[in-house]
CSV table of C-alpha atoms and ligand atoms in Angstrom, one decimal:
chain,number,residue,atom,x,y,z
U,23,MET,CA,-9.2,1.9,46.7
U,24,ALA,CA,-10.4,1.9,50.5
U,25,GLN,CA,-12.1,4.9,51.3
U,26,VAL,CA,-14.2,4.3,54.9
U,27,SER,CA,-17.2,6.5,55.6
U,28,LEU,CA,-18.7,6.5,58.4
U,29,LYS,CA,-22.5,7.6,58.5
U,30,LYS,CA,-24.8,8.8,62.3
U,31,LEU,CA,-22.4,5.7,63.9
U,32,VAL,CA,-24.2,5.1,66.9
U,33,LYS,CA,-23.1,2.6,69.0
U,34,ARG,CA,-25.0,1.8,72.5
U,35,TYR,CA,-24.2,-0.4,76.0
U,36,GLY,CA,-27.6,-1.6,77.6
U,37,ALA,CA,-29.3,2.4,77.1
U,38,LEU,CA,-25.7,4.1,77.8
U,39,GLU,CA,-25.0,5.9,74.3
U,40,ILE,CA,-21.4,6.1,73.9
U,41,VAL,CA,-21.1,7.1,70.2
U,42,HIS,CA,-23.8,9.7,69.1
U,43,GLY,CA,-24.1,9.1,65.4
U,44,ILE,CA,-20.5,10.7,63.7
U,45,ASP,CA,-20.0,10.6,60.4
U,46,LEU,CA,-16.4,10.9,58.7
U,47,ASP,CA,-14.9,10.4,54.6
U,48,ILE,CA,-11.8,9.3,55.0
U,49,LYS,CA,-9.8,8.8,51.3
U,50,ASP,CA,-8.6,6.2,49.7
U,51,LYS,CA,-4.7,5.8,51.4
U,52,GLU,CA,-5.4,9.1,54.0
U,53,PHE,CA,-3.4,8.7,56.8
U,54,ILE,CA,-6.4,9.5,59.8
U,55,ALA,CA,-5.5,9.7,63.6
U,56,LEU,CA,-8.2,9.1,66.2
U,57,VAL,CA,-7.6,11.4,69.3
U,58,GLY,CA,-9.4,12.7,72.4
U,59,PRO,CA,-8.9,11.7,76.8
U,60,SER,CA,-10.0,8.6,77.4
U,61,GLY,CA,-13.9,7.4,77.5
U,62,CYS,CA,-14.5,9.0,74.3
U,63,GLY,CA,-15.3,6.2,72.4
U,64,LYS,CA,-11.5,5.6,69.8
U,65,SER,CA,-11.3,2.5,70.7
U,66,THR,CA,-15.1,1.6,70.1
U,67,THR,CA,-15.5,3.4,67.0
U,68,LEU,CA,-12.4,2.1,65.9
U,69,ARG,CA,-13.3,-2.3,67.1
U,70,MET,CA,-16.7,-1.0,65.1
U,71,ILE,CA,-14.7,-0.7,61.7
U,72,ALA,CA,-12.3,-3.9,62.8
U,73,GLY,CA,-16.1,-5.8,63.6
U,74,LEU,CA,-15.3,-6.3,66.3
U,75,GLU,CA,-18.4,-4.9,67.7
U,76,GLU,CA,-21.7,-4.4,66.5
U,77,VAL,CA,-23.2,-1.5,65.5
U,78,SER,CA,-26.6,0.0,67.3
U,79,GLY,CA,-27.3,2.7,64.6
U,80,GLY,CA,-26.3,3.5,60.9
U,81,ALA,CA,-23.9,2.5,58.7
U,82,ILE,CA,-20.1,1.7,58.4
U,83,GLU,CA,-19.1,1.5,54.0
U,84,ILE,CA,-15.4,0.1,53.4
U,85,GLY,CA,-15.6,1.1,49.5
U,86,ASN,CA,-18.3,1.5,48.3
U,87,THR,CA,-19.2,-1.3,50.2
U,88,VAL,CA,-21.7,-1.6,53.4
U,89,VAL,CA,-20.1,-3.4,55.7
U,90,ASN,CA,-22.0,-3.6,58.9
U,91,ASP,CA,-23.3,-7.2,59.1
U,92,LEU,CA,-19.7,-8.4,57.2
U,93,PRO,CA,-17.7,-10.9,60.1
U,94,PRO,CA,-14.2,-9.2,60.5
U,95,ARG,CA,-12.3,-11.5,58.0
U,96,ASP,CA,-13.8,-9.8,55.3
U,97,ARG,CA,-14.1,-6.2,55.4
U,98,ASN,CA,-9.9,-6.9,54.1
U,99,ILE,CA,-8.9,-5.1,57.0
U,100,SER,CA,-5.5,-5.2,59.6
U,101,MET,CA,-6.1,-4.7,63.4
U,102,VAL,CA,-2.8,-3.7,65.5
U,103,PHE,CA,-3.6,-3.4,69.4
U,104,GLN,CA,-1.9,-1.8,72.2
U,105,SER,CA,-0.5,-5.4,73.3
U,106,TYR,CA,0.5,-7.4,70.2
U,107,ALA,CA,-0.1,-10.8,71.6
U,108,LEU,CA,2.7,-12.7,69.7
U,109,TYR,CA,2.6,-16.3,70.2
U,110,PRO,CA,5.6,-17.5,72.2
U,111,HIS,CA,6.6,-20.6,71.3
U,112,MET,CA,6.6,-19.4,67.5
U,113,THR,CA,9.3,-17.7,65.4
U,114,VAL,CA,9.2,-14.3,63.5
U,115,ARG,CA,8.5,-16.0,60.4
U,116,GLU,CA,5.9,-18.3,61.9
U,117,ASN,CA,4.3,-15.0,64.0
U,118,MET,CA,4.1,-13.2,60.2
U,119,GLY,CA,2.9,-16.3,58.5
U,120,PHE,CA,0.2,-17.4,60.6
U,121,SER,CA,-3.0,-15.7,59.6
U,122,LEU,CA,-1.8,-16.7,55.8
U,123,LYS,CA,-1.7,-20.3,57.4
U,124,ILE,CA,-4.8,-20.2,58.7
U,125,ALA,CA,-6.4,-18.6,55.7
U,126,LYS,CA,-4.8,-22.0,53.5
U,127,GLN,CA,-1.8,-20.0,51.7
U,128,PRO,CA,0.6,-21.4,49.9
U,129,GLN,CA,3.4,-22.5,51.3
U,130,SER,CA,5.8,-20.2,48.4
U,131,GLU,CA,2.4,-17.2,48.6
U,132,ILE,CA,2.9,-17.0,52.3
U,133,ASP,CA,7.3,-16.6,51.6
U,134,LYS,CA,7.0,-13.8,49.6
U,135,ARG,CA,4.6,-11.4,51.3
U,136,VAL,CA,6.3,-12.9,54.9
U,137,ASN,CA,9.8,-12.2,52.8
U,138,GLU,CA,8.3,-9.1,51.7
U,139,ALA,CA,6.7,-6.9,54.8
U,140,ALA,CA,9.8,-8.3,56.8
U,141,ALA,CA,12.3,-6.2,53.9
U,142,ILE,CA,9.9,-3.1,54.4
U,143,LEU,CA,10.5,-4.0,58.1
U,144,SER,CA,14.2,-4.1,58.7
U,145,LEU,CA,13.1,-7.8,60.3
U,146,GLU,CA,15.0,-10.3,58.3
U,147,ALA,CA,18.8,-10.9,60.6
U,148,LEU,CA,15.6,-11.5,63.7
U,149,MET,CA,13.4,-14.7,61.4
U,150,ASP,CA,14.3,-16.9,63.1
U,151,ARG,CA,14.2,-15.9,67.1
U,152,ARG,CA,11.2,-15.8,69.2
U,153,PRO,CA,9.7,-13.1,71.0
U,154,ALA,CA,11.3,-13.5,73.9
U,155,GLN,CA,14.4,-13.2,71.9
U,156,LEU,CA,13.3,-10.0,70.9
U,157,SER,CA,13.1,-6.0,72.0
U,158,GLY,CA,9.4,-4.0,72.9
U,159,GLY,CA,10.2,-2.1,70.1
U,160,GLN,CA,11.7,-5.3,68.0
U,161,ARG,CA,7.8,-7.7,69.1
U,162,GLN,CA,6.3,-4.2,67.3
U,163,ARG,CA,7.9,-4.2,64.3
U,164,VAL,CA,6.9,-8.6,63.8
U,165,ALA,CA,3.0,-7.3,65.0
U,166,MET,CA,2.7,-5.2,62.1
U,167,GLY,CA,4.7,-7.8,60.1
U,168,ARG,CA,1.6,-9.6,60.6
U,169,ALA,CA,-0.1,-7.0,59.9
U,170,ILE,CA,1.3,-6.2,57.0
U,171,VAL,CA,1.4,-9.4,55.4
U,172,ARG,CA,-2.9,-10.3,54.7
U,173,GLN,CA,-1.8,-7.6,52.7
U,174,PRO,CA,-5.4,-5.8,53.5
U,175,GLU,CA,-6.4,-2.0,52.0
U,176,VAL,CA,-7.6,-0.5,55.6
U,177,PHE,CA,-4.6,-0.6,59.1
U,178,LEU,CA,-6.3,0.1,62.2
U,179,PHE,CA,-4.1,1.0,64.8
U,180,ASP,CA,-4.8,0.5,68.6
U,181,GLU,CA,-2.3,2.6,70.4
U,182,PRO,CA,0.2,-0.2,69.5
U,183,LEU,CA,3.4,2.5,70.5
U,184,SER,CA,1.9,3.0,73.9
U,185,ASN,CA,4.1,-0.1,75.6
U,186,LEU,CA,7.3,0.8,74.2
U,187,ASP,CA,9.3,3.8,76.1
U,188,ALA,CA,10.0,7.6,74.8
U,189,LYS,CA,12.8,6.6,72.6
U,190,LEU,CA,11.3,3.8,71.2
U,191,ARG,CA,8.0,5.2,70.3
U,192,THR,CA,10.4,8.4,68.7
U,193,GLN,CA,11.4,5.5,66.5
U,194,MET,CA,8.6,3.1,65.5
U,195,ARG,CA,6.7,6.6,64.5
U,196,THR,CA,9.2,7.0,62.2
U,197,GLU,CA,8.4,3.5,61.0
U,198,ILE,CA,5.1,3.8,60.9
U,199,LYS,CA,5.5,6.9,59.2
U,200,LYS,CA,8.0,4.8,55.7
U,201,LEU,CA,5.4,2.3,56.0
U,202,HIS,CA,2.4,4.2,55.2
U,203,ALA,CA,4.3,5.7,52.2
U,204,LYS,CA,5.4,1.7,50.5
U,205,VAL,CA,2.1,0.6,51.3
U,206,GLN,CA,-0.4,2.9,50.6
U,207,SER,CA,-3.2,1.9,52.2
U,208,THR,CA,-5.6,3.6,54.1
U,209,VAL,CA,-4.7,4.3,57.5
U,210,ILE,CA,-6.8,5.3,60.9
U,211,TYR,CA,-4.8,5.4,64.3
U,212,VAL,CA,-5.9,5.9,67.7
U,213,THR,CA,-3.8,7.1,70.0
U,214,HIS,CA,-4.5,9.1,73.4
U,215,ASP,CA,-0.5,11.0,72.3
U,216,GLN,CA,-1.1,14.3,70.5
U,217,VAL,CA,2.8,14.8,69.2
U,218,GLU,CA,1.7,11.2,67.3
U,219,ALA,CA,-1.5,12.4,65.9
U,220,MET,CA,0.1,15.2,64.4
U,221,THR,CA,3.8,14.2,63.5
U,222,LEU,CA,1.9,10.5,61.0
U,223,ALA,CA,-1.9,12.3,59.9
U,224,ASP,CA,-3.3,13.9,57.2
U,225,ARG,CA,-5.9,14.7,58.8
U,226,ILE,CA,-6.9,14.1,62.6
U,227,VAL,CA,-10.1,13.5,64.7
U,228,ILE,CA,-10.5,15.4,67.7
U,229,MET,CA,-13.1,13.4,70.1
U,230,ARG,CA,-15.1,14.0,72.9
U,231,ASP,CA,-17.4,11.5,74.7
U,232,GLY,CA,-18.6,9.6,71.4
U,233,TYR,CA,-18.9,12.8,69.5
U,234,ILE,CA,-16.7,14.7,67.2
U,235,GLU,CA,-15.3,18.2,68.0
U,236,GLN,CA,-13.4,18.9,64.6
U,237,VAL,CA,-11.5,17.2,61.7
U,238,GLY,CA,-8.9,18.8,59.9
U,239,THR,CA,-4.9,19.3,59.0
U,240,PRO,CA,-2.6,19.0,61.3
U,241,ASP,CA,-2.3,22.6,60.7
U,242,GLN,CA,-5.3,23.5,60.5
U,243,VAL,CA,-6.7,21.8,63.8
U,244,PHE,CA,-2.7,23.8,65.3
U,245,LYS,CA,-4.1,26.8,64.0
U,246,LYS,CA,-8.1,27.0,64.1
U,247,PRO,CA,-8.9,24.8,66.4
U,248,ALA,CA,-13.2,25.3,66.4
U,249,THR,CA,-13.8,24.7,69.5
U,250,ARG,CA,-11.7,25.6,72.8
U,251,PHE,CA,-11.8,22.4,73.9
U,252,VAL,CA,-9.7,21.5,70.8
U,253,ALA,CA,-7.8,23.9,71.2
U,254,GLY,CA,-6.8,22.7,74.8
U,255,PHE,CA,-6.5,19.2,73.6
U,256,ILE,CA,-4.0,20.1,70.7
U,257,GLY,CA,-1.0,21.1,71.5
U,258,SER,CA,1.7,21.0,74.3
U,259,PRO,CA,2.4,22.9,76.5
U,260,PRO,CA,-1.5,23.3,76.6
U,261,MET,CA,-2.5,26.9,74.9
U,262,ASN,CA,-3.4,29.7,78.2
U,263,ILE,CA,-6.9,30.0,77.7
U,264,VAL,CA,-8.4,32.4,80.3
U,265,GLU,CA,-12.0,33.8,80.6
U,266,GLY,CA,-13.1,36.7,80.8
U,267,VAL,CA,-15.6,39.4,80.0
U,268,VAL,CA,-15.4,42.4,77.2
U,269,GLN,CA,-15.4,45.5,78.9
U,270,SER,CA,-14.8,49.5,77.3
U,271,GLY,CA,-12.6,46.7,74.5
U,272,ALA,CA,-11.0,44.9,76.9
U,273,ILE,CA,-11.2,41.4,78.1
U,274,VAL,CA,-11.5,42.0,82.3
U,275,PHE,CA,-9.9,39.2,84.3
U,276,ALA,CA,-11.8,38.0,87.3
U,277,ASN,CA,-8.9,39.4,88.9
U,278,GLY,CA,-9.4,43.4,86.9
U,279,ASP,CA,-6.1,42.3,85.3
U,280,LYS,CA,-7.1,43.1,81.5
U,281,LEU,CA,-5.9,43.1,78.5
U,282,PRO,CA,-6.4,44.4,74.6
U,283,VAL,CA,-9.9,42.7,72.4
U,284,PRO,CA,-7.6,41.6,69.6
U,285,GLU,CA,-8.2,43.3,66.7
U,286,GLN,CA,-8.9,40.3,64.9
U,287,PHE,CA,-12.0,40.2,66.7
U,288,LYS,CA,-13.2,43.4,67.7
U,289,ALA,CA,-16.2,43.1,65.2
U,290,LYS,CA,-17.3,40.3,66.5
U,291,VAL,CA,-17.4,41.1,70.5
U,292,LYS,CA,-20.0,43.2,72.2
U,293,GLU,CA,-20.0,44.5,76.4
U,294,GLY,CA,-20.7,42.4,78.3
U,295,ASP,CA,-19.7,39.5,76.8
U,296,LYS,CA,-18.2,36.3,78.4
U,297,VAL,CA,-14.8,34.9,75.9
U,298,ALA,CA,-12.4,32.6,76.6
U,299,PHE,CA,-8.8,34.1,75.7
U,300,GLY,CA,-6.4,31.9,74.2
U,301,LEU,CA,-3.0,32.1,73.8
U,302,ARG,CA,-0.5,29.6,73.2
U,303,PRO,CA,3.2,30.0,74.8
U,304,ASP,CA,4.8,30.0,71.3
U,305,ASP,CA,3.4,33.8,71.2
U,306,ILE,CA,3.7,35.6,74.9
U,307,PHE,CA,7.5,35.4,75.6
U,308,PRO,CA,9.9,37.4,77.2
U,309,THR,CA,10.5,40.5,75.4
U,310,GLY,CA,13.7,40.1,72.9
U,311,HIS,CA,13.6,36.1,73.6
U,312,GLY,CA,10.6,34.7,71.4
U,313,LEU,CA,9.3,33.5,67.8
U,314,HIS,CA,8.9,35.8,66.7
U,315,SER,CA,10.6,38.7,67.6
U,316,GLY,CA,11.4,42.2,65.8
U,317,GLN,CA,7.9,41.0,63.6
U,318,ALA,CA,5.0,40.0,65.6
U,319,ALA,CA,2.5,41.9,63.9
U,320,ASP,CA,0.5,43.0,67.3
U,321,VAL,CA,2.1,42.7,70.8
U,322,HIS,CA,0.8,44.1,73.6
U,323,GLU,CA,3.8,44.0,76.1
U,324,LEU,CA,3.0,44.0,80.3
U,325,THR,CA,5.8,43.4,83.2
U,326,LEU,CA,5.1,40.3,85.3
U,327,PRO,CA,6.8,38.3,87.9
U,328,VAL,CA,7.9,35.3,86.5
U,329,ALA,CA,6.4,32.5,89.5
U,330,ILE,CA,8.8,29.5,87.7
U,331,THR,CA,11.2,28.0,85.2
U,332,GLU,CA,11.6,25.0,83.1
U,333,PRO,CA,14.6,25.1,80.9
U,334,LEU,CA,15.0,22.8,78.5
U,335,GLY,CA,18.1,23.6,76.4
U,336,ASN,CA,17.4,25.1,73.0
U,337,GLU,CA,14.8,27.2,74.7
U,338,THR,CA,13.2,28.0,78.7
U,339,LEU,CA,9.3,27.7,79.0
U,340,VAL,CA,8.3,31.0,81.7
U,341,PHE,CA,5.7,30.9,83.5
U,342,VAL,CA,4.9,34.1,84.5
U,343,GLU,CA,1.5,35.8,86.9
U,344,PHE,CA,-1.0,37.4,85.2
U,345,ALA,CA,-4.3,37.5,85.6
U,346,GLY,CA,-4.4,35.1,88.3
U,347,ARG,CA,-2.7,32.0,87.5
U,348,GLU,CA,0.1,31.2,85.5
U,349,TRP,CA,0.8,31.3,82.0
U,350,VAL,CA,3.3,29.4,80.6
U,351,SER,CA,5.4,31.8,77.6
U,352,ARG,CA,8.9,30.1,75.5
U,353,MET,CA,11.9,32.5,75.8
U,354,LEU,CA,14.2,31.2,73.0
U,355,ASN,CA,18.3,31.6,73.7
U,356,PRO,CA,17.3,32.0,77.2
U,357,ARG,CA,18.9,33.5,80.2
U,358,PRO,CA,18.9,32.6,83.8
U,359,LEU,CA,15.7,34.2,85.2
U,360,ALA,CA,15.1,33.9,89.6
U,361,SER,CA,11.8,33.4,90.5
U,362,GLY,CA,10.2,36.7,91.5
U,363,GLU,CA,12.0,38.9,89.1
U,364,GLN,CA,10.0,41.2,87.2
U,365,ILE,CA,10.2,40.0,83.2
U,366,LYS,CA,9.1,42.0,80.0
U,367,THR,CA,6.0,40.0,78.5
U,368,SER,CA,5.2,40.5,74.9
U,369,PHE,CA,1.6,39.2,73.9
U,370,ASP,CA,1.3,38.6,69.9
U,371,LEU,CA,-2.2,38.9,70.4
U,372,SER,CA,-2.1,38.5,66.9
U,373,GLN,CA,-1.8,35.2,67.7
U,374,ALA,CA,-5.0,35.2,69.5
U,375,HIS,CA,-7.9,33.1,69.7
U,376,LEU,CA,-11.4,33.9,71.3
U,377,PHE,CA,-14.3,31.2,72.5
U,378,SER,CA,-17.4,31.4,73.8
U,379,VAL,CA,-18.0,30.4,76.9
U,380,GLU,CA,-21.7,29.6,76.3
U,381,THR,CA,-20.7,27.4,73.6
U,382,GLY,CA,-17.2,26.8,73.3
U,383,LYS,CA,-17.3,27.8,70.3
U,384,SER,CA,-14.4,29.8,68.5
U,385,LEU,CA,-15.4,33.6,67.4
U,386,ALA,CA,-12.9,33.5,64.3
U,387,VAL,CA,-16.0,31.9,62.5
C,402,ATP,N1,-18.0,-3.6,76.6
C,402,ATP,C1,-18.6,-2.3,77.2
C,402,ATP,N2,-19.9,-1.9,78.0
C,402,ATP,C2,-20.5,-0.7,78.4
C,402,ATP,N3,-19.6,0.0,78.0
C,402,ATP,C3,-18.6,0.0,77.5
C,402,ATP,C4,-18.0,-1.6,76.9
C,402,ATP,N4,-17.2,-0.7,76.5
C,402,ATP,C5,-16.4,0.4,76.2
C,402,ATP,N5,-17.4,1.6,77.4
C,402,ATP,C6,-17.0,2.6,77.5
C,402,ATP,O1,-17.3,3.0,75.9
C,402,ATP,C7,-16.8,4.0,76.4
C,402,ATP,C8,-15.8,4.0,75.5
C,402,ATP,O2,-14.8,3.6,75.5
C,402,ATP,P1,-13.6,2.9,74.9
C,402,ATP,O3,-12.5,2.4,75.0
C,402,ATP,O4,-13.9,3.2,73.2
C,402,ATP,O5,-13.0,5.3,74.6
C,402,ATP,P2,-11.4,5.1,74.5
C,402,ATP,O6,-11.3,6.4,73.3
C,402,ATP,O7,-11.1,4.6,73.6
C,402,ATP,O8,-10.4,5.6,75.7
C,402,ATP,P3,-8.8,5.4,76.1
C,402,ATP,O9,-8.0,5.8,75.8
C,402,ATP,O10,-8.7,5.3,77.9
C,402,ATP,O11,-8.1,3.6,75.6
C,402,ATP,C9,-16.6,3.8,77.3
C,402,ATP,O12,-17.5,5.0,78.1
C,402,ATP,C10,-16.9,2.8,78.1
C,402,ATP,O13,-16.6,2.5,79.2
C,403,MG,MG1,-8.8,3.0,73.8
């Protein structure tokens, strides 16, 4: 069993505190994604779990054992980095077996584990090649193979796919998902890429400036972002978020444009409150061209000028001008639109979010 717990975990470099006492309980066999902007402390946290960075405060438990002072090799973890640094003079087979050889495992055991890992990762045909004779994706698979042979209870990944092109990333993403299903280890996976996090993880941890902003399933963090920051970070294209003031049942934006206070928030705001109004591109659509067309619960319709369109084939992103800025909307079954054309636009207010401008917290809770 390898549940992982972070208890008031702190990292300081000299006087500078980077990770500010975070708490997190990761279940055995769970796939956790750590996401957040550059510099928020993802790699530092992962490296503390791996034992590559000293802990400045609090504790890390792996399988109910405090590992703060255990060296990396005794933590029953394997880490896969962004730069997978295979040994260039060794074959794939030798690269994969190297850590077991160092650990003085018998050759028969090394062969058995390497062959198993090769089968899981479909590397059998490449075992006698050297890294220079492999594609980027194949090298990344070998790096994972090297991690698997150690049969760790916990896998740590730090942006393992960020050196690959978009197509390979998508392929490898699927492979990592299959891999997790097969090896049944606990996985902690750091990524910038929220799509990667959404598709892979059982739960997503959103970090910001050394704090945890929210922990939840992909569905929870997408549908119920706890803060304005999470709302803007999860989802692509990002949620439209615009600040306004509550006046006579409406949210009035800086240029005087307004939207009704959504029904579900009427009891949560009062006259004069400063709020940030959020609506995802899926919930704004040229009337009749939406995901929710015909079934949206609380549609508010406005006629707005088109700023620009981005056709994507099956859908078009339409940027409409409202409240002094551009709002991105999604148009299904698109028809051509000219810049400046006035179009009827539906805002599904039943899907709206409101955040306090002061605290950044969602008013939904
Ligand atoms: N050895 C160090 N000394 C001082 N500060 C450091 C050191 N290592 C990292 N930091 C700082 O700690 C913060 C967190 O770094 P970390 O590498 O954990 O970020 P990250 O979330 O992984 O970012 P990225 O997405 O860019 O990889 C950064 O501000 C970084 O500059
Ligand atoms: Mg990093």
